Coordinates of C-alpha atoms in Angstrom, one line a residue:
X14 CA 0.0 0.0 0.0
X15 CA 1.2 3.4 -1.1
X16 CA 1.1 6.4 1.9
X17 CA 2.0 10.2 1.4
X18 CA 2.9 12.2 4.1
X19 CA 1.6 15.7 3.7
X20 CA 3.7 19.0 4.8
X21 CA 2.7 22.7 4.0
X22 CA 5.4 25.6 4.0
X23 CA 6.0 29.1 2.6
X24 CA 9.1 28.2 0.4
X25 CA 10.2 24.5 -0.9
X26 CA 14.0 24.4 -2.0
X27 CA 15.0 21.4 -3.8
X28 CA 18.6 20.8 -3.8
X29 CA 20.5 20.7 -0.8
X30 CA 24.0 21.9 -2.7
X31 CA 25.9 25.5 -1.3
X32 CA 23.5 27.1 -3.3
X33 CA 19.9 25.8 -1.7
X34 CA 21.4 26.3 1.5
X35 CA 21.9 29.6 1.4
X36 CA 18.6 30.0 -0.2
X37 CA 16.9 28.3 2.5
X38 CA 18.5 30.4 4.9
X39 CA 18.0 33.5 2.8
X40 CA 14.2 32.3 3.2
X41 CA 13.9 31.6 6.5
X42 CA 15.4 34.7 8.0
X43 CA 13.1 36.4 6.3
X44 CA 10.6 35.5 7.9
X45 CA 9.2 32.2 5.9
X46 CA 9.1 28.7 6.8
X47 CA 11.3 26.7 4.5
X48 CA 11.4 22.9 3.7
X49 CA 14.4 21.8 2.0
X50 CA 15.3 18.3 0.0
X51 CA 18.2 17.1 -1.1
X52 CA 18.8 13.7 -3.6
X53 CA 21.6 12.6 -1.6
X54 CA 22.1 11.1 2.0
X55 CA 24.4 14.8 2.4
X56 CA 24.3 18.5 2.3
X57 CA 27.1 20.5 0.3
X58 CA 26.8 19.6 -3.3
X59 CA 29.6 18.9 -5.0
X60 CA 31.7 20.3 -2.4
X61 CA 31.1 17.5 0.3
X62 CA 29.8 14.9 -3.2
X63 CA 32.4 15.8 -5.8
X64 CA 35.0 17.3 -3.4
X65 CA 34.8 20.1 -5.7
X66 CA 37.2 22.9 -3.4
X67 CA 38.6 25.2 -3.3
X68 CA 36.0 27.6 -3.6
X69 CA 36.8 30.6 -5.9
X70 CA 36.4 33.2 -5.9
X71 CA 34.6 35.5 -3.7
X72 CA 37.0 38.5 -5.3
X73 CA 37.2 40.6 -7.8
X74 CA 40.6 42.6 -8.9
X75 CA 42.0 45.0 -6.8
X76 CA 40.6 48.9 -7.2
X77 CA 43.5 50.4 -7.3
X78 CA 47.2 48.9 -9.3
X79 CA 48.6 46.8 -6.3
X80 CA 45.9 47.0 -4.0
X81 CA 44.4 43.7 -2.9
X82 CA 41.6 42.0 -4.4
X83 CA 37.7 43.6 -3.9
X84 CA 35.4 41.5 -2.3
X85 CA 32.3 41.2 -4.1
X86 CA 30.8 38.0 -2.1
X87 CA 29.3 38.4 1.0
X88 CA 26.4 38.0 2.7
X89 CA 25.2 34.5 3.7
X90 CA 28.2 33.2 2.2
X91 CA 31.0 35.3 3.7
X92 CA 29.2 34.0 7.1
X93 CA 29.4 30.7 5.9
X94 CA 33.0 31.0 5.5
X95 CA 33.1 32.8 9.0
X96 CA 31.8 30.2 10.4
X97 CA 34.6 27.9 9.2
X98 CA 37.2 29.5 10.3
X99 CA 35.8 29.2 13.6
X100 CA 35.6 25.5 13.5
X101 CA 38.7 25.5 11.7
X102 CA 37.1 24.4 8.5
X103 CA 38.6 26.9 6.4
X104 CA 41.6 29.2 6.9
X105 CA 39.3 31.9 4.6
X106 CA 40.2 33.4 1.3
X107 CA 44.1 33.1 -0.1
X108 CA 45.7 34.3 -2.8
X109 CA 45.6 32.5 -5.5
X110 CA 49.3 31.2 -6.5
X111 CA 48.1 30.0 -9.6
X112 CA 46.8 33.2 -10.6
X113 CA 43.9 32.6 -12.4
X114 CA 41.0 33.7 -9.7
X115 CA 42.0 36.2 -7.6
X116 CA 41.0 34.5 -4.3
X117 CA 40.8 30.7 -3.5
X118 CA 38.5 29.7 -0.4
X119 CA 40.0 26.5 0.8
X120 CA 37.3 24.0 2.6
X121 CA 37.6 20.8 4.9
X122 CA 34.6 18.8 3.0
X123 CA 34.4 16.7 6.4
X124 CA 33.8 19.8 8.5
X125 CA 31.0 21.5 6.1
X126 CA 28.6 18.5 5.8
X127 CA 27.9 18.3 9.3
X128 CA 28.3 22.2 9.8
X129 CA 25.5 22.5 7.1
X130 CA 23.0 20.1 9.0
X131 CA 23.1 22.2 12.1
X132 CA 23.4 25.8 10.4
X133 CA 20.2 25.4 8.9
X134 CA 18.1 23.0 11.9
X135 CA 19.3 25.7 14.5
X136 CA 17.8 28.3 11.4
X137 CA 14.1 26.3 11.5
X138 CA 15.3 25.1 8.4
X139 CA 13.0 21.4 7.7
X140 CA 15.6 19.1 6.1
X141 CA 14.4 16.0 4.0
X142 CA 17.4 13.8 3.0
X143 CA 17.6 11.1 0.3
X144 CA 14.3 12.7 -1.2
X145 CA 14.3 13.9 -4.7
X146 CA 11.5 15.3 -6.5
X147 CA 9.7 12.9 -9.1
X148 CA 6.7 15.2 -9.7
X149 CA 5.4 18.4 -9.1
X150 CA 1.1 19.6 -9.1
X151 CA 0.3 23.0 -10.9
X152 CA -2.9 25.0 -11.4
X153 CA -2.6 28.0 -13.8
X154 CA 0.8 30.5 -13.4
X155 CA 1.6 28.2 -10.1
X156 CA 3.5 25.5 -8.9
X157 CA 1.1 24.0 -6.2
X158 CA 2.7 20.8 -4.8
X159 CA 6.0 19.1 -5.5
X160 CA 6.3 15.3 -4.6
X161 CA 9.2 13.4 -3.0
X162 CA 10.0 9.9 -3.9
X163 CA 10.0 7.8 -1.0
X164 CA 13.0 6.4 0.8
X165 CA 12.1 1.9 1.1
X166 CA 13.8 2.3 4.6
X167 CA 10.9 4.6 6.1
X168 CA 7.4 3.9 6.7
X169 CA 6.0 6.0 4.3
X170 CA 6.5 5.8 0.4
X171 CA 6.2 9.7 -0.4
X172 CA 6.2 13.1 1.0
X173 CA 3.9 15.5 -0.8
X174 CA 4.9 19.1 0.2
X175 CA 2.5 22.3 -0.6
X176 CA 4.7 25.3 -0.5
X177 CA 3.9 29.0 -1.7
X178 CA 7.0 29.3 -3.5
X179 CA 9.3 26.9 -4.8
X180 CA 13.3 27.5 -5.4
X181 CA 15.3 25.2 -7.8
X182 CA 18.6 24.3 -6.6
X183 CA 19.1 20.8 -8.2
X184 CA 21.7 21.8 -10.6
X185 CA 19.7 20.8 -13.8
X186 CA 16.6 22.4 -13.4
X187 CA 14.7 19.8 -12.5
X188 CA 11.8 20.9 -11.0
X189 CA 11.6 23.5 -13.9
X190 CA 11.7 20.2 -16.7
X191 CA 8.9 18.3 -14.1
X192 CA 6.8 21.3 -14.5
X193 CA 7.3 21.2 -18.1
X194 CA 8.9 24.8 -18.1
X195 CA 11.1 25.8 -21.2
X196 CA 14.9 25.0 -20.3
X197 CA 18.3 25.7 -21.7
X198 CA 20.2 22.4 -23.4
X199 CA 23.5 22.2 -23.3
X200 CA 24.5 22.1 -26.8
X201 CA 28.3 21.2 -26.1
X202 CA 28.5 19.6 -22.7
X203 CA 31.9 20.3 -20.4
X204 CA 33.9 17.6 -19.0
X205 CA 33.3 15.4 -16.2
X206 CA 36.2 14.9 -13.4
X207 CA 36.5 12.7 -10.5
X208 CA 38.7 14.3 -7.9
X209 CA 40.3 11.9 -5.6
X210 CA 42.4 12.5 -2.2
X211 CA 46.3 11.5 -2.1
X212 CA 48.0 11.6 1.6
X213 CA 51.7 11.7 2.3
X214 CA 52.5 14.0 -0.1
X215 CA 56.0 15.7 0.6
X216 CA 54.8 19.5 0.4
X217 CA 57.9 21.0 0.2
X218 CA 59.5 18.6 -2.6
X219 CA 56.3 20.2 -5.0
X220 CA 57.1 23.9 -3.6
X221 CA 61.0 23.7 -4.6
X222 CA 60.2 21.8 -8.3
X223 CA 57.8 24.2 -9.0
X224 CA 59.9 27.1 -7.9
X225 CA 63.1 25.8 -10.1
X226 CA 60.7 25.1 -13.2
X227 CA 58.3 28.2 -13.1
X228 CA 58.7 27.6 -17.1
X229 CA 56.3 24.5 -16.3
X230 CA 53.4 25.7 -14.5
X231 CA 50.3 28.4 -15.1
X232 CA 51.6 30.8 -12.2
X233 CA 51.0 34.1 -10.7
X234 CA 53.8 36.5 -10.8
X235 CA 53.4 36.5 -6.6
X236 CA 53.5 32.8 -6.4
X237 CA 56.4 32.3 -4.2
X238 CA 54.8 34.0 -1.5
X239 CA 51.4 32.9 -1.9
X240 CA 52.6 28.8 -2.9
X241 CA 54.3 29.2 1.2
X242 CA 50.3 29.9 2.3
X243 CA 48.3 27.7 0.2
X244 CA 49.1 24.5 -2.0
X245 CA 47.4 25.5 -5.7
X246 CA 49.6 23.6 -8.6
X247 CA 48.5 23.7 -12.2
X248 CA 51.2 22.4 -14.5
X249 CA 53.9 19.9 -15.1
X250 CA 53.4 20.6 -18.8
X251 CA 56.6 18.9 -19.8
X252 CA 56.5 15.8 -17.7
X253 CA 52.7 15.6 -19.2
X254 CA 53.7 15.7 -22.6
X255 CA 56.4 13.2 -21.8
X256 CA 54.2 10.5 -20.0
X257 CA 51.9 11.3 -23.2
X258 CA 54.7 10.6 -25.6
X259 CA 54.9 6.9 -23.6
X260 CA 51.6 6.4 -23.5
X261 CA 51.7 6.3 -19.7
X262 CA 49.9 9.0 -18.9
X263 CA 45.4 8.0 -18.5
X264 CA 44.0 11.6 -19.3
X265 CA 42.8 13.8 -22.1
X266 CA 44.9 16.7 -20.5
X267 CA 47.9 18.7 -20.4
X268 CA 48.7 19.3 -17.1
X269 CA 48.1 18.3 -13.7
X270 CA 45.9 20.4 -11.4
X271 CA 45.5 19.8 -7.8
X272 CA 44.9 21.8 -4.2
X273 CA 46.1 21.6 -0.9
X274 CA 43.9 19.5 1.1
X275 CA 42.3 19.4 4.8
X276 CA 45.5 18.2 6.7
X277 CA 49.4 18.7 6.2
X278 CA 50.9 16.8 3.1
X279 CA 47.2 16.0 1.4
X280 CA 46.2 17.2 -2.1
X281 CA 42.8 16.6 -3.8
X282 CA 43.5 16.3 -7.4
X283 CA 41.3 17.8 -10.3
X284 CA 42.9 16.3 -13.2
X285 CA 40.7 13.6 -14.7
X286 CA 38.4 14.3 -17.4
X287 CA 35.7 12.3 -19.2
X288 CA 33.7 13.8 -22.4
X289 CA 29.8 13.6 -23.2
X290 CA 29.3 13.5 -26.5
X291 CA 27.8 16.8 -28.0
X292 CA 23.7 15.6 -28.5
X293 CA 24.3 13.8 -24.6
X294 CA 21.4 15.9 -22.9
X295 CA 19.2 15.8 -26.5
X296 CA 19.7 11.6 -25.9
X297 CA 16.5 9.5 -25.0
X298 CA 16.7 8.6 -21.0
X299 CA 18.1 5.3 -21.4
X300 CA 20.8 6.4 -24.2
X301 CA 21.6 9.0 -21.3
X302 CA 22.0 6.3 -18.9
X303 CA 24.1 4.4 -20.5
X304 CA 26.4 7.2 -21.5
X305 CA 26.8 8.3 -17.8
X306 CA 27.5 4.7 -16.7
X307 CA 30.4 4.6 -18.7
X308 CA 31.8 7.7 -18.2
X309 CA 31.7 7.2 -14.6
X310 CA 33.6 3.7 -15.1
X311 CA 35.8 5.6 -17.2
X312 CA 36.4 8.5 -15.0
X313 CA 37.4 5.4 -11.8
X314 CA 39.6 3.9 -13.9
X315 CA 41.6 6.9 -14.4
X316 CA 41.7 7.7 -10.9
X317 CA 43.4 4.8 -10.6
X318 CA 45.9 4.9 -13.0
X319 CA 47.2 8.5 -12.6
X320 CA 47.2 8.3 -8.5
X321 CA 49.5 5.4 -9.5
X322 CA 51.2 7.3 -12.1
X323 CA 51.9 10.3 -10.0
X324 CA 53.5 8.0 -7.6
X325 CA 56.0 6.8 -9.5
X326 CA 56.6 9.9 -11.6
X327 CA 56.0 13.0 -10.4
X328 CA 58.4 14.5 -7.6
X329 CA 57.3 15.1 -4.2
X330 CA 54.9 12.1 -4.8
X331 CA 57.1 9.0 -4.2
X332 CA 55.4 7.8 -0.7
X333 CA 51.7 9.1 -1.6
X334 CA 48.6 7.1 -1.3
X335 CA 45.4 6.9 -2.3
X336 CA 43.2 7.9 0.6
X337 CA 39.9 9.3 -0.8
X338 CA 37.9 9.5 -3.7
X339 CA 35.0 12.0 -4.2
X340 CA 31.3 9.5 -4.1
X341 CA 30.1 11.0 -6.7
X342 CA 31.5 12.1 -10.4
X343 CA 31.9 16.3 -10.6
X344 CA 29.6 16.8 -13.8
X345 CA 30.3 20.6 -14.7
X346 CA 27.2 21.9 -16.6
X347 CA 23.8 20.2 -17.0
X348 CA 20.1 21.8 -17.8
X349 CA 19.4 25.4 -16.8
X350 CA 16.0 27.6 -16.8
X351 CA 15.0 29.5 -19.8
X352 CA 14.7 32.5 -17.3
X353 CA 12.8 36.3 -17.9
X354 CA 16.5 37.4 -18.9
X355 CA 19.2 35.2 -20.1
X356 CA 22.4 36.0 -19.5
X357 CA 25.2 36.1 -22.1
X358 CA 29.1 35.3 -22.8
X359 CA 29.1 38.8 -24.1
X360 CA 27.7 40.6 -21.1
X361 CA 30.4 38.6 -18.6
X362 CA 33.3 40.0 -21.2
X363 CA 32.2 43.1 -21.3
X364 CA 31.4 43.8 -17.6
X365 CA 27.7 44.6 -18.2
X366 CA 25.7 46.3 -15.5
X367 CA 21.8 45.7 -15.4
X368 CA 19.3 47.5 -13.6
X369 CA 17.9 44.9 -11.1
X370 CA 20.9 43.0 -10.3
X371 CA 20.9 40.0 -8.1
X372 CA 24.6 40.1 -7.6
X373 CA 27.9 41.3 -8.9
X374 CA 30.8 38.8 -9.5
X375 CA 33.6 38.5 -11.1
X376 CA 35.2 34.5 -12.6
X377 CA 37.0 34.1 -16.1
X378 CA 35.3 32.1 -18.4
X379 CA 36.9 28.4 -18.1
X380 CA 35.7 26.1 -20.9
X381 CA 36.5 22.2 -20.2
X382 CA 35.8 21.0 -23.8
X383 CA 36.7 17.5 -25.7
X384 CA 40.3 17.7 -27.6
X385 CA 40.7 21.3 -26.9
X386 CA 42.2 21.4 -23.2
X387 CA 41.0 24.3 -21.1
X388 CA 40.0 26.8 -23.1
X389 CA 39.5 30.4 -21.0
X390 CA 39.1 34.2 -21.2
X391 CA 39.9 36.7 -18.7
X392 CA 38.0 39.7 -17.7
X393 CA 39.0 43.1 -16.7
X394 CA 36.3 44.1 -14.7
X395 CA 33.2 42.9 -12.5
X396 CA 30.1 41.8 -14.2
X397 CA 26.1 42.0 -13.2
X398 CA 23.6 38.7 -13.0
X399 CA 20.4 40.1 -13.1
X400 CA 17.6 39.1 -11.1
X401 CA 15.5 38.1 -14.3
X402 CA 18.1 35.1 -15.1
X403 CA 16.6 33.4 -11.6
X404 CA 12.7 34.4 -12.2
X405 CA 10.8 31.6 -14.2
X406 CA 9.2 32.6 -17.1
X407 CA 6.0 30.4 -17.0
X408 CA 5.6 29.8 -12.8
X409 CA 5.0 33.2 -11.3
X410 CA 6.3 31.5 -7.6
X411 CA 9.3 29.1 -9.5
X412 CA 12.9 30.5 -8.3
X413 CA 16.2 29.5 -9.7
X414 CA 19.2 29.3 -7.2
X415 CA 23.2 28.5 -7.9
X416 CA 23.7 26.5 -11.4
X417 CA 20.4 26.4 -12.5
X418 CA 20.4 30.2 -13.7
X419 CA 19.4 30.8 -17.2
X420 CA 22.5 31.7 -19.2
X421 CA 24.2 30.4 -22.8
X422 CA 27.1 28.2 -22.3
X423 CA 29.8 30.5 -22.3
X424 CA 28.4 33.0 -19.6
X425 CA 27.7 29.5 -17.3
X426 CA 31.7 28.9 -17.8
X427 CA 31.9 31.9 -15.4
X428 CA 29.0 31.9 -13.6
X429 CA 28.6 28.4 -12.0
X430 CA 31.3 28.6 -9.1
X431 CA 30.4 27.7 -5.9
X432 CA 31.0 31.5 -4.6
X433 CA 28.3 32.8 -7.3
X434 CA 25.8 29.9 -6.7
X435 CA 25.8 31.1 -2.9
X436 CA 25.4 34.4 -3.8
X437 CA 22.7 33.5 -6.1
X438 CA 20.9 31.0 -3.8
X439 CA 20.8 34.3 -1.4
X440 CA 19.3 36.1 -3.5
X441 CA 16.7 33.5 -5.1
X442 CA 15.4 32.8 -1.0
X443 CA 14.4 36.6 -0.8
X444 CA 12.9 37.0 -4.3
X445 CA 10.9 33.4 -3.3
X446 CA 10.2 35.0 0.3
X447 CA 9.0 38.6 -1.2
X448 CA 6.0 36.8 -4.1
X449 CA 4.3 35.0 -0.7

């Protein structure tokens, strides 16, 4: 026998990533009660799922020639990162030695998950894991009910909730495709990476190679100082082309990219890449599924070979292990709203300012494509995402929050950081809070 379990609230957030937590705090401090579910058994996203840190960047570039970096990001999420410093999650923002955001926001994944469960229960915050959505009721220019499918494990099958107001923070707009709103298809899908955790790394060994071979590495002209603070490599070009040249080296890359990790001499490492092919989200469901089951077999098996590969090869790596690997794949882009504004490549490159803006950031464009490397563009100024670009067009109480913003391709290359998705999940809570 089937049972639902009814709930009423003001505002439903589905997605319990960075950015529907902010949004459901956003929410619920002003003033609403908020019910929030999340897919998986955790809160984070793909910073606790994919291991997706460190978080950049909640800066823009300095005011003034030499001044320090303009912070553009606060808010909900410069409290978030307040709070981790206190718990010593986080040791706040750092300059970036790579040089490629101004700021990096390094994050102990352990530390957030938990943190997240009691930020937002101490809040008021209702918390449903392990639900995702699997349908949603609505009655004219409304969404009226969004149900939860059922966890075997508890007594009852389904949880129908009957919010006023609904924010989208699943990452692929997926209340906005169960409602049968219009959405944005990627046309030209950016990699997938599995980030994986090696331990007994010799920290000091990578500092000095990198320092005698700065030829070899993407690096800011600062990097000396900043490498002594924070652990941010992206390079090795040489010794990649070399293990290429063997055939030893297991991905479609050119360099190695990893981060300092949680505790003294670990580094996660962002350096695998598996490719959907270009019609992968125009795919029938089970053409999709199959895809995605290979790529994530794919993706494993290179985790394996270049932790192994890095052990015997690259310096400063000789007595690393293998001691975590992210539980889920990091997939970069997916479906997005087809918003009241849609926000373009060419408005992030030129800086554009709007006149209801939700937030002003500032991220280069960084383009993980199949056969082409990392492809990027660099700004020169802040730029404007306007409140329209997280406003449904057909659902007069539908919100869109973090990744799920409607924007072409490019502009999403800049746009879906975790820093902006916060920001943006602040500002979808209010605009869902203000229509009640």
């Amino acid at each position: 026998m089937t049972h639902k379990a009814e709930r009423n609230c003001d505002v439903f957030v589905a997605g319990g990533g960075m950015a529907g937590c902010v949004a459901a705090l956003a929410a619920r401090r002003a003033g609403a009660s908020v019910i929030l579910a999340e897919a998986s058994g955790m809160l984070g996203g793909c910073t606790t799922l994919s291991l997706v840190q460190p978080w950049q960047s909640f800066h823009g570039p300095p005011k003034t020639e030499g001044g320090q970096p303009e912070q553009l990001i606060r808010g909900l999420a410069q409290e978030i990162v307040d709070d981790l410093i206190m718990l010593k999650g986080s040791p706040g923002h750092v300059l970036d030695p790579i040089g490629f955001a101004p700021t990096l926001t390094p994050v102990n994944t352990a530390v957030l998950a938990p943190y997240l469960v009691e930020k937002l229960i101490s809040e008021g915050v209702e918390i449903y894991l392990n639900r995702r959505a699997e349908s949603v009721g609505t009655f004219g220019d409304c969404l009226k009910s969004v149900t939860l499918s059922w966890d075997m494990r508890e007594p009852f099958a389904q949880i129908r909730v009957r919010p006023k107001a609904v924010v989208d923070a699943t990452g692929s707009a997926a209340i906005a495709r169960l409602a049968g709103e219009e959405v944005i298809i990627p046309r030209d899908p950016q990699a997938w990476t599995h980030i994986f955790v090696l331990a007994g790394v010799d920290i000091d060994a990578v500092r000095s190679y990198v320092e005698k071979h700065p030829e070899d590495f993407h690096l800011s002209s600062e990097f000396k100082q900043r490498l002594n603070k924070y652990l941010a490599v992206s390079g090795y070009f040489q010794l990649v082309r070399d293990a290429q040249g063997r055939g030893e080296f297991p991905c479609l890359r050119d360099r190695l990219l990893f981060f300092g990790g949680a505790r003294s001499g670990e580094v996660a490492v962002n350096t695998t890449r598996v490719f959907p092919p270009k019609d992968y989200f125009t795919e029938q469901t089970s053409s999709q599924f199959q895809i995605a089951a290979k790529l994530r077999v794919d993706a494993l098996q290179q985790v394996h070979a270049l932790a192994s590969w890095m052990k015997r090869r690259v310096p400063g790596f000789k007595h690393s292990e293998l001691t975590a690997v992210a539980p889920e794949i990091g997939i970069r882009e997916s479906y997005r709203i087809s918003g009241k504004q849609i926000l373009k490549g060419k408005d992030v490159l030129q800086g554009r300012t709007f006149c209801n803006p939700a937030v002003t950031v500032f991220y280069p464009i960084d383009i993980h494509l199949a056969g082409s490397g990392l492809k990027t563009r660099e700004l020169s100024r802040p730029y404007q995402i306007p409140k329209g670009t997280i406003v449904s067009r057909r659902y007069d109480n539908l919100f869109a929050a973090g990744r799920c913003l409607s924007c072409d391709s490019t502009a999403f290359a800049s746009a879906r950081v975790t820093p902006i998705a916060m920001a943006l999940g602040e500002a979808a809570g209010k605009l869902a809070t203000a229509c009640l």
